[in-house]
PDB file of C-alpha atoms in Angstrom:
ATOM      1  CA  MET A   1     129.817 101.053 126.308  1.00 64.00           C
ATOM      2  CA  VAL A   2     128.140 104.040 124.005  1.00 72.00           C
ATOM      3  CA  LEU A   3     127.495 103.207 120.307  1.00 75.00           C
ATOM      4  CA  ASN A   4     128.492 105.755 117.673  1.00 76.00           C
ATOM      5  CA  GLN A   5     125.317 106.972 116.567  1.00 80.00           C
ATOM      6  CA  LYS A   6     125.946 107.624 112.935  1.00 84.00           C
ATOM      7  CA  TYR A   7     123.049 106.519 111.402  1.00 83.00           C
ATOM      8  CA  GLN A   8     120.031 108.242 113.111  1.00 81.00           C
ATOM      9  CA  THR A   9     116.578 108.672 110.960  1.00 79.00           C
ATOM     10  CA  GLN A  10     114.221 111.210 112.388  1.00 73.00           C
ATOM     11  CA  PRO A  11     110.646 110.754 112.456  1.00 70.00           C
ATOM     12  CA  THR A  12     108.689 112.271 110.482  1.00 71.00           C
ATOM     13  CA  ALA A  13     105.586 113.077 112.810  1.00 73.00           C
ATOM     14  CA  ILE A  14     105.171 113.171 116.476  1.00 76.00           C
ATOM     15  CA  ALA A  15     102.910 110.024 117.392  1.00 72.00           C
ATOM     16  CA  SER A  16     100.661 109.935 120.540  1.00 76.00           C
ATOM     17  CA  TYR A  17      99.632 106.927 122.337  1.00 74.00           C
ATOM     18  CA  ASP A  18      97.173 105.816 124.915  1.00 77.00           C
ATOM     19  CA  TYR A  19      98.661 105.901 128.162  1.00 76.00           C
ATOM     20  CA  THR A  20      97.278 102.302 129.261  1.00 73.00           C
ATOM     21  CA  ASP A  21      98.970 100.802 125.524  1.00 75.00           C
ATOM     22  CA  ILE A  22     102.536 102.494 126.714  1.00 73.00           C
ATOM     23  CA  ALA A  23     102.079 100.641 129.989  1.00 73.00           C
ATOM     24  CA  GLU A  24     101.477  97.238 127.962  1.00 70.00           C
ATOM     25  CA  GLY A  25     103.686  97.860 125.286  1.00 73.00           C
ATOM     26  CA  THR A  26     100.688  96.934 123.031  1.00 76.00           C
ATOM     27  CA  GLY A  27      98.333  98.760 121.263  1.00 85.00           C
ATOM     28  CA  THR A  28      95.030  96.977 120.066  1.00 89.00           C
ATOM     29  CA  VAL A  29      93.145  97.793 116.547  1.00 92.00           C
ATOM     30  CA  VAL A  30      89.560  96.483 115.830  1.00 95.00           C
ATOM     31  CA  TYR A  31      89.076  95.188 112.731  1.00 96.00           C
ATOM     32  CA  TYR A  32      85.306  94.428 110.831  1.00 97.00           C
ATOM     33  CA  GLY A  33      84.995  91.971 108.338  1.00 97.00           C
ATOM     34  CA  PHE A  34      82.486  92.609 105.706  1.00 97.00           C
ATOM     35  CA  GLN A  35      81.493  91.608 102.129  1.00 97.00           C
ATOM     36  CA  ASP A  36      81.499  93.558  99.110  1.00 95.00           C
ATOM     37  CA  GLU A  37      80.723  92.929  95.696  1.00 94.00           C
ATOM     38  CA  ASP A  38      81.289  94.151  92.120  1.00 94.00           C
ATOM     39  CA  SER A  39      80.848  92.866  88.867  1.00 95.00           C
ATOM     40  CA  VAL A  40      82.870  89.971  89.505  1.00 94.00           C
ATOM     41  CA  GLY A  41      81.742  88.642  92.522  1.00 94.00           C
ATOM     42  CA  VAL A  42      81.885  88.753  96.334  1.00 95.00           C
ATOM     43  CA  SER A  43      85.146  89.259  98.080  1.00 95.00           C
ATOM     44  CA  TYR A  44      85.590  89.981 102.147  1.00 97.00           C
ATOM     45  CA  ASN A  45      87.675  92.284 103.376  1.00 96.00           C
ATOM     46  CA  LEU A  46      88.498  93.610 106.873  1.00 96.00           C
ATOM     47  CA  SER A  47      88.548  97.246 107.844  1.00 96.00           C
ATOM     48  CA  ASN A  48      88.612  99.443 110.793  1.00 94.00           C
ATOM     49  CA  GLN A  49      85.872 101.495 109.018  1.00 95.00           C
ATOM     50  CA  LEU A  50      82.101 100.838 109.842  1.00 95.00           C
ATOM     51  CA  PHE A  51      81.520 100.155 106.467  1.00 96.00           C
ATOM     52  CA  TYR A  52      77.843  98.570 105.455  1.00 97.00           C
ATOM     53  CA  SER A  53      78.327  95.187 104.217  1.00 97.00           C
ATOM     54  CA  SER A  54      76.934  94.065 100.928  1.00 96.00           C
ATOM     55  CA  ALA A  55      75.319  91.007 102.565  1.00 96.00           C
ATOM     56  CA  ILE A  56      75.028  91.084 106.270  1.00 97.00           C
ATOM     57  CA  GLU A  57      75.224  87.296 106.718  1.00 96.00           C
ATOM     58  CA  THR A  58      76.611  84.598 104.722  1.00 95.00           C
ATOM     59  CA  THR A  59      74.810  81.199 104.727  1.00 94.00           C
ATOM     60  CA  VAL A  60      76.016  77.774 104.016  1.00 91.00           C
ATOM     61  CA  ASP A  61      73.297  74.438 103.382  1.00 88.00           C
ATOM     62  CA  ILE A  62      73.902  71.703 105.904  1.00 86.00           C
ATOM     63  CA  THR A  63      73.405  68.482 104.191  1.00 80.00           C
ATOM     64  CA  GLN A  64      73.292  64.881 105.506  1.00 69.00           C
ATOM     65  CA  TYR A  65      76.241  63.051 106.401  1.00 67.00           C
ATOM     66  CA  SER A  66      78.837  66.125 105.427  1.00 67.00           C
ATOM     67  CA  ASN A  67      80.497  64.529 108.398  1.00 77.00           C
ATOM     68  CA  PHE A  68      82.215  68.153 109.520  1.00 83.00           C
ATOM     69  CA  SER A  69      83.496  68.927 106.048  1.00 78.00           C
ATOM     70  CA  ALA A  70      84.843  72.203 105.437  1.00 69.00           C
ATOM     71  CA  SER A  71      83.058  74.585 103.396  1.00 73.00           C
ATOM     72  CA  THR A  72      84.586  77.260 101.225  1.00 74.00           C
ATOM     73  CA  ASP A  73      87.302  79.184 103.270  1.00 86.00           C
ATOM     74  CA  TYR A  74      86.680  82.802 103.772  1.00 95.00           C
ATOM     75  CA  ASP A  75      89.277  84.825 103.511  1.00 96.00           C
ATOM     76  CA  PHE A  76      89.284  88.148 105.012  1.00 97.00           C
ATOM     77  CA  ASP A  77      91.833  90.690 103.958  1.00 96.00           C
ATOM     78  CA  LEU A  78      93.152  93.877 105.361  1.00 95.00           C
ATOM     79  CA  THR A  79      94.912  95.826 102.760  1.00 93.00           C
ATOM     80  CA  GLY A  80      98.741  96.030 102.653  1.00 92.00           C
ATOM     81  CA  PHE A  81     100.619  97.695 105.408  1.00 89.00           C
ATOM     82  CA  ASN A  82     102.042 100.953 104.405  1.00 86.00           C
ATOM     83  CA  THR A  83     104.242 100.889 107.394  1.00 83.00           C
ATOM     84  CA  PRO A  84     106.283  97.924 108.904  1.00 85.00           C
ATOM     85  CA  LYS A  85     104.313  96.465 111.916  1.00 88.00           C
ATOM     86  CA  ARG A  86     104.767  93.992 114.624  1.00 88.00           C
ATOM     87  CA  ILE A  87     101.894  91.998 115.797  1.00 92.00           C
ATOM     88  CA  LYS A  88     102.372  90.683 119.464  1.00 88.00           C
ATOM     89  CA  GLY A  89     100.093  89.067 122.002  1.00 91.00           C
ATOM     90  CA  THR A  90      96.505  87.412 122.102  1.00 94.00           C
ATOM     91  CA  ALA A  91      93.943  88.424 119.397  1.00 96.00           C
ATOM     92  CA  ARG A  92      90.198  88.149 119.710  1.00 96.00           C
ATOM     93  CA  ILE A  93      87.995  87.357 117.415  1.00 97.00           C
ATOM     94  CA  GLN A  94      83.779  88.259 118.237  1.00 97.00           C
ATOM     95  CA  GLN A  95      81.329  86.888 115.702  1.00 97.00           C
ATOM     96  CA  GLY A  96      77.423  86.427 115.432  1.00 97.00           C
ATOM     97  CA  ILE A  97      76.426  83.468 114.129  1.00 96.00           C
ATOM     98  CA  ALA A  98      73.525  81.325 114.106  1.00 96.00           C
ATOM     99  CA  LEU A  99      72.376  77.936 113.116  1.00 94.00           C
ATOM    100  CA  GLY A 100      68.866  76.729 111.646  1.00 92.00           C
ATOM    101  CA  GLY A 101      67.677  73.289 111.856  1.00 89.00           C
ATOM    102  CA  ARG A 102      65.056  71.034 111.382  1.00 88.00           C
ATOM    103  CA  ALA A 103      62.572  69.139 113.557  1.00 86.00           C
ATOM    104  CA  ASP A 104      63.784  65.634 114.425  1.00 83.00           C
ATOM    105  CA  GLU A 105      66.822  66.099 112.561  1.00 85.00           C
ATOM    106  CA  HIS A 106      70.502  66.976 113.463  1.00 86.00           C
ATOM    107  CA  ALA A 107      72.796  69.604 112.462  1.00 89.00           C
ATOM    108  CA  TRP A 108      76.058  70.810 114.139  1.00 90.00           C
ATOM    109  CA  MET A 109      78.812  73.436 112.775  1.00 92.00           C
ATOM    110  CA  TYR A 110      81.548  74.781 114.374  1.00 94.00           C
ATOM    111  CA  LEU A 111      84.166  77.187 113.491  1.00 95.00           C
ATOM    112  CA  THR A 112      87.684  77.895 112.852  1.00 96.00           C
ATOM    113  CA  TYR A 113      89.642  81.057 112.670  1.00 97.00           C
ATOM    114  CA  ASN A 114      93.085  81.386 111.380  1.00 97.00           C
ATOM    115  CA  ILE A 115      95.039  84.598 111.465  1.00 97.00           C
ATOM    116  CA  ILE A 116      97.664  84.510 108.701  1.00 97.00           C
ATOM    117  CA  HIS A 117     100.787  86.885 107.213  1.00 96.00           C
ATOM    118  CA  TYR A 118     100.096  86.739 103.910  1.00 95.00           C
ATOM    119  CA  ASP A 119     103.275  88.187 101.590  1.00 90.00           C
ATOM    120  CA  GLY A 120     101.445  87.922  98.016  1.00 89.00           C
ATOM    121  CA  THR A 121     102.586  84.547  97.561  1.00 91.00           C
ATOM    122  CA  THR A 122     102.845  82.562 100.793  1.00 92.00           C
ATOM    123  CA  GLU A 123     100.249  82.133 103.816  1.00 95.00           C
ATOM    124  CA  THR A 124     101.672  81.787 106.991  1.00 95.00           C
ATOM    125  CA  ILE A 125      99.295  81.308 110.364  1.00 97.00           C
ATOM    126  CA  ILE A 126     100.778  82.834 113.116  1.00 96.00           C
ATOM    127  CA  GLY A 127      97.608  82.109 115.148  1.00 97.00           C
ATOM    128  CA  THR A 128      94.389  79.719 115.270  1.00 97.00           C
ATOM    129  CA  ASN A 129      91.570  78.624 117.419  1.00 97.00           C
ATOM    130  CA  THR A 130      88.205  76.658 117.033  1.00 97.00           C
ATOM    131  CA  SER A 131      85.092  77.312 118.396  1.00 96.00           C
ATOM    132  CA  GLU A 132      82.754  75.104 120.622  1.00 96.00           C
ATOM    133  CA  THR A 133      80.497  73.072 118.363  1.00 95.00           C
ATOM    134  CA  PHE A 134      76.730  74.106 118.107  1.00 94.00           C
ATOM    135  CA  GLU A 135      73.649  71.838 117.671  1.00 92.00           C
ATOM    136  CA  ALA A 136      70.299  72.096 115.944  1.00 90.00           C
ATOM    137  CA  THR A 137      67.727  69.655 116.431  1.00 87.00           C
ATOM    138  CA  SER A 138      64.301  71.453 116.124  1.00 89.00           C
ATOM    139  CA  ALA A 139      62.864  73.907 113.184  1.00 89.00           C
ATOM    140  CA  ALA A 140      64.182  76.851 114.710  1.00 91.00           C
ATOM    141  CA  VAL A 141      67.002  79.444 114.133  1.00 93.00           C
ATOM    142  CA  THR A 142      69.643  79.821 117.422  1.00 94.00           C
ATOM    143  CA  PRO A 143      71.602  82.870 117.095  1.00 95.00           C
ATOM    144  CA  ASN A 144      75.072  82.815 119.025  1.00 95.00           C
ATOM    145  CA  ILE A 145      78.207  84.792 119.765  1.00 96.00           C
ATOM    146  CA  VAL A 146      81.245  83.190 119.148  1.00 97.00           C
ATOM    147  CA  ASN A 147      84.099  84.799 121.069  1.00 97.00           C
ATOM    148  CA  LEU A 148      87.639  83.654 120.881  1.00 97.00           C
ATOM    149  CA  PRO A 149      91.384  84.186 122.022  1.00 97.00           C
ATOM    150  CA  ILE A 150      93.969  83.594 119.337  1.00 97.00           C
ATOM    151  CA  THR A 151      97.398  83.246 120.786  1.00 96.00           C
ATOM    152  CA  LEU A 152      99.838  84.747 118.077  1.00 95.00           C
ATOM    153  CA  THR A 153     103.272  84.360 117.202  1.00 94.00           C
ATOM    154  CA  GLU A 154     105.279  87.539 117.442  1.00 89.00           C
ATOM    155  CA  THR A 155     105.257  88.122 113.764  1.00 89.00           C
ATOM    156  CA  SER A 156     106.660  91.495 111.479  1.00 87.00           C
ATOM    157  CA  PHE A 157     104.662  92.674 108.751  1.00 89.00           C
ATOM    158  CA  LYS A 158     106.666  94.260 106.027  1.00 86.00           C
ATOM    159  CA  LYS A 159     105.363  97.235 103.652  1.00 84.00           C
ATOM    160  CA  GLY A 160     102.747  95.599 101.502  1.00 88.00           C
ATOM    161  CA  ASP A 161     102.141  92.342 103.606  1.00 91.00           C
ATOM    162  CA  ILE A 162      98.682  91.323 103.978  1.00 95.00           C
ATOM    163  CA  LEU A 163      96.881  90.673 107.384  1.00 96.00           C
ATOM    164  CA  ARG A 164      94.450  87.674 106.680  1.00 97.00           C
ATOM    165  CA  VAL A 165      91.640  86.287 108.633  1.00 97.00           C
ATOM    166  CA  GLU A 166      90.727  83.128 107.284  1.00 97.00           C
ATOM    167  CA  GLU A 167      87.312  81.530 108.415  1.00 96.00           C
ATOM    168  CA  LYS A 168      86.437  77.604 107.971  1.00 95.00           C
ATOM    169  CA  ILE A 169      82.810  76.425 108.489  1.00 92.00           C
ATOM    170  CA  PHE A 170      82.568  72.844 109.544  1.00 91.00           C
ATOM    171  CA  ILE A 171      79.532  71.472 109.332  1.00 89.00           C
ATOM    172  CA  SER A 172      77.748  68.084 109.609  1.00 87.00           C
ATOM    173  CA  GLY A 173      74.041  66.812 109.545  1.00 85.00           C
ATOM    174  CA  ALA A 174      72.242  63.719 110.360  1.00 82.00           C
ATOM    175  CA  GLY A 175      68.654  63.262 108.634  1.00 76.00           C
ATOM    176  CA  PHE A 176      67.144  63.977 104.789  1.00 73.00           C
ATOM    177  CA  THR A 177      68.946  65.848 102.479  1.00 77.00           C
ATOM    178  CA  ASN A 178      68.838  69.558 103.687  1.00 82.00           C
ATOM    179  CA  VAL A 179      68.998  69.456 107.493  1.00 85.00           C
ATOM    180  CA  GLY A 180      70.118  72.888 108.213  1.00 88.00           C
ATOM    181  CA  GLU A 181      71.801  76.077 107.571  1.00 91.00           C
ATOM    182  CA  ALA A 182      74.696  77.866 108.946  1.00 92.00           C
ATOM    183  CA  TYR A 183      74.832  81.646 109.292  1.00 95.00           C
ATOM    184  CA  ILE A 184      78.112  83.813 109.554  1.00 96.00           C
ATOM    185  CA  ALA A 185      77.335  87.244 110.214  1.00 97.00           C
ATOM    186  CA  HIS A 186      79.921  90.147 108.853  1.00 97.00           C
ATOM    187  CA  ASP A 187      78.224  93.692 109.150  1.00 97.00           C
ATOM    188  CA  PRO A 188      80.408  96.652 111.030  1.00 97.00           C
ATOM    189  CA  GLN A 189      77.054  98.133 110.936  1.00 97.00           C
ATOM    190  CA  ASN A 190      75.475  95.781 113.279  1.00 97.00           C
ATOM    191  CA  ARG A 191      72.249  95.374 111.048  1.00 97.00           C
ATOM    192  CA  ASP A 192      69.534  92.720 111.221  1.00 97.00           C
ATOM    193  CA  GLY A 193      70.070  89.562 109.428  1.00 95.00           C
ATOM    194  CA  THR A 194      67.864  86.885 108.579  1.00 95.00           C
ATOM    195  CA  ALA A 195      69.170  84.596 111.135  1.00 95.00           C
ATOM    196  CA  VAL A 196      71.454  86.929 113.068  1.00 96.00           C
ATOM    197  CA  ILE A 197      69.080  90.013 114.564  1.00 96.00           C
ATOM    198  CA  PRO A 198      70.802  92.108 116.941  1.00 96.00           C
ATOM    199  CA  SER A 199      67.733  94.151 117.362  1.00 96.00           C
ATOM    200  CA  THR A 200      65.508  91.148 119.258  1.00 95.00           C
ATOM    201  CA  ASP A 201      68.239  88.605 120.083  1.00 93.00           C
ATOM    202  CA  ASP A 202      70.948  88.930 122.456  1.00 93.00           C
ATOM    203  CA  VAL A 203      73.760  88.806 119.555  1.00 96.00           C
ATOM    204  CA  ILE A 204      76.041  91.136 117.205  1.00 96.00           C
ATOM    205  CA  SER A 205      75.989  90.760 113.460  1.00 97.00           C
ATOM    206  CA  ARG A 206      79.648  92.316 113.559  1.00 97.00           C
ATOM    207  CA  PHE A 207      82.634  90.144 113.091  1.00 97.00           C
ATOM    208  CA  GLU A 208      85.296  91.977 114.857  1.00 97.00           C
ATOM    209  CA  VAL A 209      88.888  90.973 114.900  1.00 97.00           C
ATOM    210  CA  HIS A 210      90.996  92.470 118.051  1.00 96.00           C
ATOM    211  CA  VAL A 211      94.826  92.472 116.904  1.00 95.00           C
ATOM    212  CA  PRO A 212      97.762  93.581 119.209  1.00 93.00           C
ATOM    213  CA  TYR A 213     100.256  95.459 117.966  1.00 90.00           C
ATOM    214  CA  ASN A 214     103.727  95.927 119.296  1.00 84.00           C
ATOM    215  CA  LEU A 215     104.168  99.459 120.149  1.00 78.00           C
ATOM    216  CA  ASP A 216     107.043 101.093 117.939  1.00 70.00           C
ATOM    217  CA  LEU A 217     108.001 103.412 121.341  1.00 66.00           C
TER     218      LEU A 217
ATOM    219  CA  MET B   1     137.992  87.128  94.769  1.00 67.00           C
ATOM    220  CA  VAL B   2     134.393  86.643  96.137  1.00 84.00           C
ATOM    221  CA  TRP B   3     133.608  85.211  99.456  1.00 93.00           C
ATOM    222  CA  ASP B   4     136.989  84.670 100.276  1.00 94.00           C
ATOM    223  CA  LEU B   5     136.886  86.266 103.775  1.00 95.00           C
ATOM    224  CA  CYS B   6     133.420  85.690 104.962  1.00 95.00           C
ATOM    225  CA  THR B   7     130.435  83.401 104.108  1.00 95.00           C
ATOM    226  CA  SER B   8     127.005  85.080 102.698  1.00 95.00           C
ATOM    227  CA  GLY B   9     125.379  83.426 105.796  1.00 96.00           C
ATOM    228  CA  ALA B  10     127.473  85.751 107.858  1.00 96.00           C
ATOM    229  CA  ALA B  11     126.634  88.522 106.197  1.00 96.00           C
ATOM    230  CA  ILE B  12     122.879  87.966 106.237  1.00 96.00           C
ATOM    231  CA  SER B  13     122.760  87.301 109.606  1.00 97.00           C
ATOM    232  CA  LYS B  14     124.372  90.584 110.835  1.00 97.00           C
ATOM    233  CA  ALA B  15     121.516  92.386 108.554  1.00 96.00           C
ATOM    234  CA  GLY B  16     118.998  91.128 111.341  1.00 93.00           C
ATOM    235  CA  ALA B  17     116.061  88.687 111.308  1.00 88.00           C
ATOM    236  CA  ASN B  18     113.967  91.306 109.148  1.00 87.00           C
ATOM    237  CA  ALA B  19     116.176  91.706 106.325  1.00 91.00           C
ATOM    238  CA  SER B  20     114.526  91.696 102.944  1.00 89.00           C
ATOM    239  CA  SER B  21     113.878  88.069 101.957  1.00 86.00           C
ATOM    240  CA  VAL B  22     114.491  89.253  98.103  1.00 89.00           C
ATOM    241  CA  ILE B  23     118.019  90.404  98.618  1.00 93.00           C
ATOM    242  CA  VAL B  24     118.852  87.793 100.693  1.00 92.00           C
ATOM    243  CA  ALA B  25     118.050  85.307  98.087  1.00 92.00           C
ATOM    244  CA  SER B  26     119.856  87.152  95.381  1.00 91.00           C
ATOM    245  CA  GLY B  27     122.992  85.262  95.026  1.00 90.00           C
ATOM    246  CA  ALA B  28     124.486  87.560  92.392  1.00 94.00           C
ATOM    247  CA  LEU B  29     123.539  90.893  94.172  1.00 94.00           C
ATOM    248  CA  LEU B  30     125.327  89.291  97.390  1.00 96.00           C
ATOM    249  CA  SER B  31     128.156  88.604  95.385  1.00 96.00           C
ATOM    250  CA  ASN B  32     128.908  91.838  93.878  1.00 96.00           C
ATOM    251  CA  TRP B  33     128.936  93.354  97.361  1.00 96.00           C
ATOM    252  CA  SER B  34     131.184  90.672  98.795  1.00 96.00           C
ATOM    253  CA  THR B  35     133.481  91.496  95.949  1.00 96.00           C
ATOM    254  CA  GLU B  36     133.537  95.358  96.844  1.00 96.00           C
ATOM    255  CA  ALA B  37     133.802  94.563 100.490  1.00 96.00           C
ATOM    256  CA  GLU B  38     136.864  91.954 100.149  1.00 96.00           C
ATOM    257  CA  GLY B  39     138.389  95.112  97.778  1.00 95.00           C
ATOM    258  CA  ARG B  40     137.736  97.689  99.972  1.00 95.00           C
ATOM    259  CA  VAL B  41     139.260  95.961 103.035  1.00 95.00           C
ATOM    260  CA  SER B  42     142.256  94.953 101.055  1.00 94.00           C
ATOM    261  CA  ALA B  43     142.747  98.603 100.199  1.00 95.00           C
ATOM    262  CA  GLU B  44     141.991  99.936 103.936  1.00 93.00           C
ATOM    263  CA  CYS B  45     144.839  97.395 104.867  1.00 91.00           C
ATOM    264  CA  HIS B  46     147.260  98.090 102.252  1.00 92.00           C
ATOM    265  CA  THR B  47     147.850  94.124 101.897  1.00 91.00           C
ATOM    266  CA  ASP B  48     145.543  91.532 100.044  1.00 93.00           C
ATOM    267  CA  ALA B  49     143.140  90.702 102.657  1.00 92.00           C
ATOM    268  CA  THR B  50     142.521  87.465 101.076  1.00 92.00           C
ATOM    269  CA  THR B  51     146.033  86.377 101.841  1.00 92.00           C
ATOM    270  CA  PHE B  52     145.635  86.950 105.833  1.00 91.00           C
ATOM    271  CA  THR B  53     145.226  83.052 107.857  1.00 90.00           C
ATOM    272  CA  GLY B  54     144.368  82.120 111.199  1.00 90.00           C
ATOM    273  CA  GLN B  55     142.435  84.925 113.625  1.00 89.00           C
ATOM    274  CA  ILE B  56     143.304  88.014 111.073  1.00 91.00           C
ATOM    275  CA  LEU B  57     141.607  86.093 108.602  1.00 92.00           C
ATOM    276  CA  ALA B  58     138.828  85.991 110.816  1.00 93.00           C
ATOM    277  CA  ALA B  59     138.571  89.783 111.890  1.00 93.00           C
ATOM    278  CA  ALA B  60     138.963  90.758 108.002  1.00 94.00           C
ATOM    279  CA  GLY B  61     135.905  88.535 107.772  1.00 95.00           C
ATOM    280  CA  ASP B  62     134.140  90.161 110.216  1.00 96.00           C
ATOM    281  CA  ALA B  63     134.666  93.857 108.752  1.00 96.00           C
ATOM    282  CA  CYS B  64     133.750  92.097 105.193  1.00 97.00           C
ATOM    283  CA  SER B  65     130.596  90.711 106.544  1.00 97.00           C
ATOM    284  CA  SER B  66     129.245  93.949 108.299  1.00 97.00           C
ATOM    285  CA  LEU B  67     130.122  96.071 105.092  1.00 96.00           C
ATOM    286  CA  ILE B  68     127.963  93.701 103.178  1.00 97.00           C
ATOM    287  CA  ALA B  69     125.404  93.338 105.765  1.00 97.00           C
ATOM    288  CA  MET B  70     124.901  97.366 105.553  1.00 97.00           C
ATOM    289  CA  ASN B  71     124.238  97.190 102.102  1.00 97.00           C
ATOM    290  CA  ILE B  72     121.587  94.356 102.567  1.00 97.00           C
ATOM    291  CA  ILE B  73     120.133  96.724 105.121  1.00 95.00           C
ATOM    292  CA  SER B  74     120.079  99.959 103.223  1.00 94.00           C
ATOM    293  CA  TYR B  75     118.723  97.694 100.072  1.00 94.00           C
ATOM    294  CA  ASP B  76     115.103  97.702 101.612  1.00 90.00           C
ATOM    295  CA  THR B  77     114.267  99.149 105.165  1.00 88.00           C
ATOM    296  CA  THR B  78     110.336  98.793 104.833  1.00 84.00           C
ATOM    297  CA  GLY B  79     110.705  95.112 106.535  1.00 84.00           C
ATOM    298  CA  TYR B  80     112.214  96.868 109.853  1.00 86.00           C
ATOM    299  CA  LEU B  81     110.684  98.709 112.484  1.00 79.00           C
ATOM    300  CA  SER B  82     111.604 102.311 112.840  1.00 73.00           C
ATOM    301  CA  ARG B  83     115.412 102.965 114.418  1.00 83.00           C
ATOM    302  CA  GLU B  84     115.843  99.114 114.098  1.00 88.00           C
ATOM    303  CA  ALA B  85     117.622  99.860 110.412  1.00 91.00           C
ATOM    304  CA  ASP B  86     119.689 102.791 112.399  1.00 92.00           C
ATOM    305  CA  THR B  87     120.693 100.519 114.905  1.00 93.00           C
ATOM    306  CA  LEU B  88     121.576  97.936 112.602  1.00 95.00           C
ATOM    307  CA  LEU B  89     123.692  99.840 110.401  1.00 96.00           C
ATOM    308  CA  ASN B  90     125.228 101.628 113.474  1.00 95.00           C
ATOM    309  CA  VAL B  91     126.367  98.228 115.206  1.00 96.00           C
ATOM    310  CA  ASN B  92     127.512  97.010 111.809  1.00 96.00           C
ATOM    311  CA  ASP B  93     129.545 100.401 111.410  1.00 96.00           C
ATOM    312  CA  ASP B  94     131.155 100.148 114.672  1.00 95.00           C
ATOM    313  CA  LYS B  95     132.265  96.468 113.765  1.00 95.00           C
ATOM    314  CA  TYR B  96     133.878  97.466 110.577  1.00 96.00           C
ATOM    315  CA  THR B  97     135.630 100.509 112.061  1.00 94.00           C
ATOM    316  CA  LYS B  98     137.021  98.654 115.087  1.00 93.00           C
ATOM    317  CA  ALA B  99     137.876  95.784 112.885  1.00 93.00           C
ATOM    318  CA  LEU B 100     139.424  97.727 110.311  1.00 93.00           C
ATOM    319  CA  ASN B 101     141.827  99.721 113.215  1.00 92.00           C
ATOM    320  CA  ILE B 102     142.777  96.180 113.852  1.00 90.00           C
ATOM    321  CA  LEU B 103     143.676  95.189 110.499  1.00 91.00           C
ATOM    322  CA  ARG B 104     145.662  98.446 109.368  1.00 89.00           C
ATOM    323  CA  ASN B 105     148.151  97.480 112.057  1.00 86.00           C
ATOM    324  CA  LYS B 106     151.096  96.066 110.613  1.00 81.00           C
ATOM    325  CA  GLN B 107     152.185  94.117 113.456  1.00 79.00           C
ATOM    326  CA  ASN B 108     148.817  92.792 114.005  1.00 79.00           C
ATOM    327  CA  GLN B 109     148.942  91.438 110.260  1.00 78.00           C
ATOM    328  CA  ARG B 110     152.312  90.206 110.844  1.00 79.00           C
ATOM    329  CA  LEU B 111     150.246  87.596 113.206  1.00 77.00           C
ATOM    330  CA  SER B 112     148.655  86.059 110.024  1.00 72.00           C
ATOM    331  CA  SER B 113     151.909  84.554 109.074  1.00 59.00           C
TER     332      SER B 113
END
């Protein structure tokens, strides 16, 4: 049966795709998390450009008996889409982090990442995953890389919708008042921070989010 | 004369899963389109389509909901991927055209009574 094509819009541009992306039907875009700061305060963003983040790391103090209370949520937002998109597949998070401790005391941290569809009023989580738990028991700062897959619910983004990555730091401590610090790095330029130092340690100071798009073929 | 031939749900479902949430929630606009669509179906059939019953009423409802769905789609196409809106418009136009071909036939209309 042939459907009469009375309505047929023509593309205004010729799109070129990578062969392997066409074979899989998805194209992955890498976004980098970064912080910017103006006269009002700081905000967290995503971009596919390698900007210099205003702060290379964000630090959270770990106090005793904090009992894995979530710290402030960090919302890394992409600017609203100008054309409709459909996200499908498995995203990947890669981020340099560090955990500083005190001698004879304990500090723990883990991170939860939510990938969110945000239409300006309602947040809908389309994928989530949680890192392993890191522990510090000495007066040293130990950097690590968080590398997590996040299975996504197939989701359409309309014009103006925002892709948001919400990062939550969960911390806990046992000991005296201040038992350590949690660091999350977010510098697209991969510069050295105070705790996450790519030039000397086997770590990155980037926050990368690999997002698979359903190719509009 | 509003929603006599079809339900708003039937029209919204024919506009696809990515129809504008704004228009889908707008009862006033949908009602206007329902009134217009029912009037158009009646005019095309040379009969008050709201008097149809049974299977012929269902066929008139199919035409009506497709016509309303085309309005929903064209109100805001930014939620659809490229050609998705085209396909939905073409499918609904095809349903509308075929349903009207049936409804214009007076012998078919007599099945209603």
